[in-house]
PDB file of C-alpha atoms in Angstrom:
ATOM      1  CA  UNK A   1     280.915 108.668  56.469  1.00 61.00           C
ATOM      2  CA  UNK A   2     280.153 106.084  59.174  1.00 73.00           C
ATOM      3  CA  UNK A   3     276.630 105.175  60.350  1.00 82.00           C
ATOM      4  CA  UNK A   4     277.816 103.486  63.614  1.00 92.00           C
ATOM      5  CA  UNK A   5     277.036 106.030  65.921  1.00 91.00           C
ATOM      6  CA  UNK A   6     273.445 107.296  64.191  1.00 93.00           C
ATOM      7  CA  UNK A   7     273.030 103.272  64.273  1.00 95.00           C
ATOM      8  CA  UNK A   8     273.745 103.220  67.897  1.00 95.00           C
ATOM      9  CA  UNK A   9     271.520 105.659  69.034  1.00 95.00           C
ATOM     10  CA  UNK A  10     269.103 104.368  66.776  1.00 96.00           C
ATOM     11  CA  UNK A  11     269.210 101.242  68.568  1.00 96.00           C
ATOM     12  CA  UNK A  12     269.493 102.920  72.235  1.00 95.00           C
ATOM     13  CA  UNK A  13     266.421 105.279  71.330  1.00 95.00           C
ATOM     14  CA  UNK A  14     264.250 102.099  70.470  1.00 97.00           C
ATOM     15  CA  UNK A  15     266.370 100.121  73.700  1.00 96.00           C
ATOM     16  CA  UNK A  16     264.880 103.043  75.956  1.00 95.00           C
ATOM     17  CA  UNK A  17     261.424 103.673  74.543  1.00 96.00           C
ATOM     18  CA  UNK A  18     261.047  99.762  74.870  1.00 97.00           C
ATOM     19  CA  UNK A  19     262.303  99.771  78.543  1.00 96.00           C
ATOM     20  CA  UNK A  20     260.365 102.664  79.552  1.00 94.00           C
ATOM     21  CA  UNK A  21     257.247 101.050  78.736  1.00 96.00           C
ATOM     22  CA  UNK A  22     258.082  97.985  80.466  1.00 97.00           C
ATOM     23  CA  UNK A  23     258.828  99.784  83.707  1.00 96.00           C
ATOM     24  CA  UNK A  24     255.598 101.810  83.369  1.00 95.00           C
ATOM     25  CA  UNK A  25     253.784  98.187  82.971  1.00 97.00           C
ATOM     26  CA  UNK A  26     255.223  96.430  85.693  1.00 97.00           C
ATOM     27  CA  UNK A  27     254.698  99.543  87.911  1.00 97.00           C
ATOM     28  CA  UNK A  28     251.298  99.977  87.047  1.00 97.00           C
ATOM     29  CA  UNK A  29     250.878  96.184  88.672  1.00 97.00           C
ATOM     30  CA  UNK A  30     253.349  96.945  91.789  1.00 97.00           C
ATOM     31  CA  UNK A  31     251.368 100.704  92.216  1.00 97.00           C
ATOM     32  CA  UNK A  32     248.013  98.549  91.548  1.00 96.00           C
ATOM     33  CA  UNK A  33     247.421  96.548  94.887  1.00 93.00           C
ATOM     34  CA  UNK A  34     248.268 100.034  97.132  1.00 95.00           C
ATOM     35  CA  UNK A  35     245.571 102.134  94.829  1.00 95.00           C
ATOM     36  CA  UNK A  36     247.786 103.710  93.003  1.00 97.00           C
ATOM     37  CA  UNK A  37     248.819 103.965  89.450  1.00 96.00           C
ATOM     38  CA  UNK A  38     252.282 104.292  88.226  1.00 96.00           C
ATOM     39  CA  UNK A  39     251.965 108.009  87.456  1.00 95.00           C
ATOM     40  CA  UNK A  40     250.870 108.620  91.383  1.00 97.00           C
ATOM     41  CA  UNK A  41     253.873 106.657  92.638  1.00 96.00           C
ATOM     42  CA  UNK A  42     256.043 108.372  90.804  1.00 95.00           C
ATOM     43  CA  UNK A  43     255.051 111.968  92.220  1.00 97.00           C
ATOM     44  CA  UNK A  44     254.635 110.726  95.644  1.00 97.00           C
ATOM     45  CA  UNK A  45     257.726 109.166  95.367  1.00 95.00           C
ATOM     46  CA  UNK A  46     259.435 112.432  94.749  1.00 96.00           C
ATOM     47  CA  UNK A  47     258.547 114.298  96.725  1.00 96.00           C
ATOM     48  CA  UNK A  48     258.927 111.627  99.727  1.00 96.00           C
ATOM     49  CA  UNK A  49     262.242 112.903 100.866  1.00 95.00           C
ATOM     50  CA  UNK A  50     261.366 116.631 100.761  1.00 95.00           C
ATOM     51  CA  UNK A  51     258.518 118.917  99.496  1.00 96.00           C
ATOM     52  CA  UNK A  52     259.071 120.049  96.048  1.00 95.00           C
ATOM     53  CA  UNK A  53     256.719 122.668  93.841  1.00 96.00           C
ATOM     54  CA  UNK A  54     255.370 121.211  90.984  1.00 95.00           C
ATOM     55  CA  UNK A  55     258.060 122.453  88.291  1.00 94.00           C
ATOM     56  CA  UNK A  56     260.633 121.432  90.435  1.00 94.00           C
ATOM     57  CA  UNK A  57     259.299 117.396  90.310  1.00 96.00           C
ATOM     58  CA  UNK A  58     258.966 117.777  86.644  1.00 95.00           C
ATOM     59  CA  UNK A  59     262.509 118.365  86.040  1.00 91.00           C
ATOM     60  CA  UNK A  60     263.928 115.570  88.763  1.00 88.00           C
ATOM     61  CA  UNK A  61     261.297 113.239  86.427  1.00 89.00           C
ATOM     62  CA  UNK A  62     261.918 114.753  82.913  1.00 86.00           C
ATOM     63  CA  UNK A  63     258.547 115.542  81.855  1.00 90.00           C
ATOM     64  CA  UNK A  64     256.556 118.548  81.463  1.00 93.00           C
ATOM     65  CA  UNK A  65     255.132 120.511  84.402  1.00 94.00           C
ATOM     66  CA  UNK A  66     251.743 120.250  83.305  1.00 96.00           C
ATOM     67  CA  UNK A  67     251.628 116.820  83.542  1.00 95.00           C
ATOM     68  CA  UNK A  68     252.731 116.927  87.027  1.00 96.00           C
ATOM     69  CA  UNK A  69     250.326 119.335  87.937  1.00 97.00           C
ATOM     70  CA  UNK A  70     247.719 117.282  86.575  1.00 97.00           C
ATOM     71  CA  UNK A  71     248.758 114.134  88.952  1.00 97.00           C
ATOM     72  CA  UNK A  72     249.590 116.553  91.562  1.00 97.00           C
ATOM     73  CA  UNK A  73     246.040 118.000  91.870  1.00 97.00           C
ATOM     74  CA  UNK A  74     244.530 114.595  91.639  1.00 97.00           C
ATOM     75  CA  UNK A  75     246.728 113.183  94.423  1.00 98.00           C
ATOM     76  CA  UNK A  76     245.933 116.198  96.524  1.00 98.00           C
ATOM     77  CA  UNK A  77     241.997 115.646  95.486  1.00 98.00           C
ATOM     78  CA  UNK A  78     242.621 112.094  97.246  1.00 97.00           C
ATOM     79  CA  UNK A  79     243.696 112.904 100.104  1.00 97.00           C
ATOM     80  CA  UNK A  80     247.203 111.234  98.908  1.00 98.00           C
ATOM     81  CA  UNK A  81     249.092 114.754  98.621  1.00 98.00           C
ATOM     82  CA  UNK A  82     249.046 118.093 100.098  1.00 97.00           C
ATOM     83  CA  UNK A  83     249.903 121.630  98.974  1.00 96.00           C
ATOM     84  CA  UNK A  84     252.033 123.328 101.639  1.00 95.00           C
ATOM     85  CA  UNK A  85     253.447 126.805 101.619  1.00 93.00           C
ATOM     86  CA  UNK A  86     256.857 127.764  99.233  1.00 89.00           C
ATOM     87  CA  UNK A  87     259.309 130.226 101.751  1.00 88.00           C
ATOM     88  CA  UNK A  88     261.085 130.480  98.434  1.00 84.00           C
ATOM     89  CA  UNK A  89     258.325 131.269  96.364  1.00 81.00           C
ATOM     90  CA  UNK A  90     254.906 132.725  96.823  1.00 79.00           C
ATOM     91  CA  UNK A  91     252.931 131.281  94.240  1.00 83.00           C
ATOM     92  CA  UNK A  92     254.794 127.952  93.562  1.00 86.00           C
ATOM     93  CA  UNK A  93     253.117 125.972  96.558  1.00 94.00           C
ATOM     94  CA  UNK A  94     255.369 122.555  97.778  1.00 96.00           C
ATOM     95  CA  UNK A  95     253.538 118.957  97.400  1.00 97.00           C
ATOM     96  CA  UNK A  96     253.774 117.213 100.109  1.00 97.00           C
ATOM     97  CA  UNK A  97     253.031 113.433 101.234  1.00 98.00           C
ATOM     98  CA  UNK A  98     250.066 113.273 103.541  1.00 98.00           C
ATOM     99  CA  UNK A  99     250.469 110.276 105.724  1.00 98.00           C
ATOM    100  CA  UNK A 100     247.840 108.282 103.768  1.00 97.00           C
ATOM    101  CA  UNK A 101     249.941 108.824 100.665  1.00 97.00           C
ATOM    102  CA  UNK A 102     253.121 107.622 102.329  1.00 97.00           C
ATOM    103  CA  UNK A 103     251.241 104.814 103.834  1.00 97.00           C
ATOM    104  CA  UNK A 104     250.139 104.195 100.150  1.00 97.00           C
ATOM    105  CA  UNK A 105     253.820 104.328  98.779  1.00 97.00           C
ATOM    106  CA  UNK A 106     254.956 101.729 101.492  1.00 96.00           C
ATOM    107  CA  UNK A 107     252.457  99.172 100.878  1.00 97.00           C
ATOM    108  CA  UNK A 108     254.591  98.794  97.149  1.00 97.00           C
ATOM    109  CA  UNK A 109     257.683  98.665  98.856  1.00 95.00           C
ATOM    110  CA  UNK A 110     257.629  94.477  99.546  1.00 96.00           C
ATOM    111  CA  UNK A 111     257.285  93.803  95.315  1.00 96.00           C
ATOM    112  CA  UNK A 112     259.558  96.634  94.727  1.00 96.00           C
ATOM    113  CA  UNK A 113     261.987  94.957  96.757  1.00 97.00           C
ATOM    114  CA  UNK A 114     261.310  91.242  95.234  1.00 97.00           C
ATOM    115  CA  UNK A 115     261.388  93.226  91.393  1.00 97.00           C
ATOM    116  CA  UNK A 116     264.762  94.743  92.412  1.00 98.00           C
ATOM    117  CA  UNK A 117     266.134  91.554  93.819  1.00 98.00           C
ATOM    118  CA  UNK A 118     264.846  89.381  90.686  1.00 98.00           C
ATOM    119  CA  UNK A 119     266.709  92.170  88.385  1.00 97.00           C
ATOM    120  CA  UNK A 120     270.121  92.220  90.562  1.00 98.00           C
ATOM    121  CA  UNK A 121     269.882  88.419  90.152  1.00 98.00           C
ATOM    122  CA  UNK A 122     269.020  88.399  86.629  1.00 98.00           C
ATOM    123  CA  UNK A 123     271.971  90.984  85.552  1.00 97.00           C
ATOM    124  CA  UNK A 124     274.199  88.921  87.342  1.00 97.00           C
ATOM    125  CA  UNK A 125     274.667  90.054  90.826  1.00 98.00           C
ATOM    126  CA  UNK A 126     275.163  93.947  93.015  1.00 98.00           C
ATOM    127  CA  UNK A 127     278.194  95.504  90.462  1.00 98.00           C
ATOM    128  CA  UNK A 128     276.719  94.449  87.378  1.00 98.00           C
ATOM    129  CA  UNK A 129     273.009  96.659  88.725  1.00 98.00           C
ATOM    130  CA  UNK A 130     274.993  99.156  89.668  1.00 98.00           C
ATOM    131  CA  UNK A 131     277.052  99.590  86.632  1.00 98.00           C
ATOM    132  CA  UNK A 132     273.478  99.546  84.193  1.00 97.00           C
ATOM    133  CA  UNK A 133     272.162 102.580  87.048  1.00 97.00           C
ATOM    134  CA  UNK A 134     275.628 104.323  86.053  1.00 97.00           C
ATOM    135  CA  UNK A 135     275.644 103.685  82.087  1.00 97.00           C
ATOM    136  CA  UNK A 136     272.125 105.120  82.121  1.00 95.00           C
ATOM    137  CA  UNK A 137     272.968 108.614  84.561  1.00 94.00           C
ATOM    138  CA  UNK A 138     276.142 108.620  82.143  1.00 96.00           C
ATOM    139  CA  UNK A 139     273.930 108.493  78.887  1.00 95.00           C
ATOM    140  CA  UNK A 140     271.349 110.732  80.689  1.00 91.00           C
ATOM    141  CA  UNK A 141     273.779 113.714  81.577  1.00 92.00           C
ATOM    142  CA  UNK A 142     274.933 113.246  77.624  1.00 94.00           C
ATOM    143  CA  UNK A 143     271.298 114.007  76.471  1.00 92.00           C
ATOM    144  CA  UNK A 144     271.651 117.202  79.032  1.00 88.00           C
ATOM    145  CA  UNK A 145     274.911 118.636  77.475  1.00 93.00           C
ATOM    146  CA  UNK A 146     274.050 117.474  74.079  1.00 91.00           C
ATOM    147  CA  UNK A 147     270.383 119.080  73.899  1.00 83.00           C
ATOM    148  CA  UNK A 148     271.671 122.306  74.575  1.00 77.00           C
ATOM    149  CA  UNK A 149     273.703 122.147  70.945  1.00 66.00           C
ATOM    150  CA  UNK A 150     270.912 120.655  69.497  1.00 61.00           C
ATOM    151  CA  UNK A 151     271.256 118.872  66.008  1.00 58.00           C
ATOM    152  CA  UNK A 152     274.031 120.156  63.707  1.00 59.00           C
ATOM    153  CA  UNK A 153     276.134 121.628  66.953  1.00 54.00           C
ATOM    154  CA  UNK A 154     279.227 120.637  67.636  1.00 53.00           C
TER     155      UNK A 154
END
């Protein structure tokens, strides 16, 4: 039997873990300078385009809901973050970006911008980003349909 594809993900498993923690570095220095730390961004940065209860931010980032809740209460304990009301749900309240945390999230937004444009350049222009930001939603929809089987499914 062939190894090839245990090798592969072998080698994308390590690929990601590495990559993850150089994004979570070099957003802990971008999230730095606005008072923020990577973690904080993140949430705030979710829920930017609409409120969203707790559980729902975990699964739009992938981790559990306790961590989430953990960052959430400590943005809200800043002043960052807000708890607002659920129509949909009594007890699961929506956070919510107070104007200082938006403020906050915009002050990162000129060395996001030079990061993004140093990585287009770097990967060799607009279609070659674009196609890494497809390869890994493609490989991240795989995990999806594939976790459900779990090992020794077919």
């Amino acid at each position: 039997m062939s190894h090839e594809p245990q090798d592969a993900l072998s080698r994308t498993a390590l690929g990601v873990f590495r990559l993850n923690g150089q994004l979570l570095a070099v957003s802990e220095k971008l999230a730095e300078p606005a008072g923020l730390t990577a973690a904080w961004w993140q949430v705030l940065g979710a829920v930017l385009p609409e409120p969203l209860p707790v559980a729902g931010i975990a699964r739009v980032m992938g981790i559990t809901r306790q961590s989430v809740q953990r960052v959430a209460d400590l943005l809200v304990r800043e002043g960052l973050a807000s708890y607002e009301p659920n129509p949909a749900h009594r007890r699961a309240k929506l956070l919510a970006p107070t104007e200082e945390g938006r403020a906050a999230v915009h002050r990162i937004d000129p060395g996001h911008a030079e990061l993004a444009a140093l990585l287009q350049r770097e990967l060799g222009g607009p279609e070659a980003f674009e196609e890494t930001v497809r390869v890994l939603e493609r490989l991240s929809k795989a995990l999806e349909v594939v976790e459900g089987a779990g090992p020794g499914h077919q």
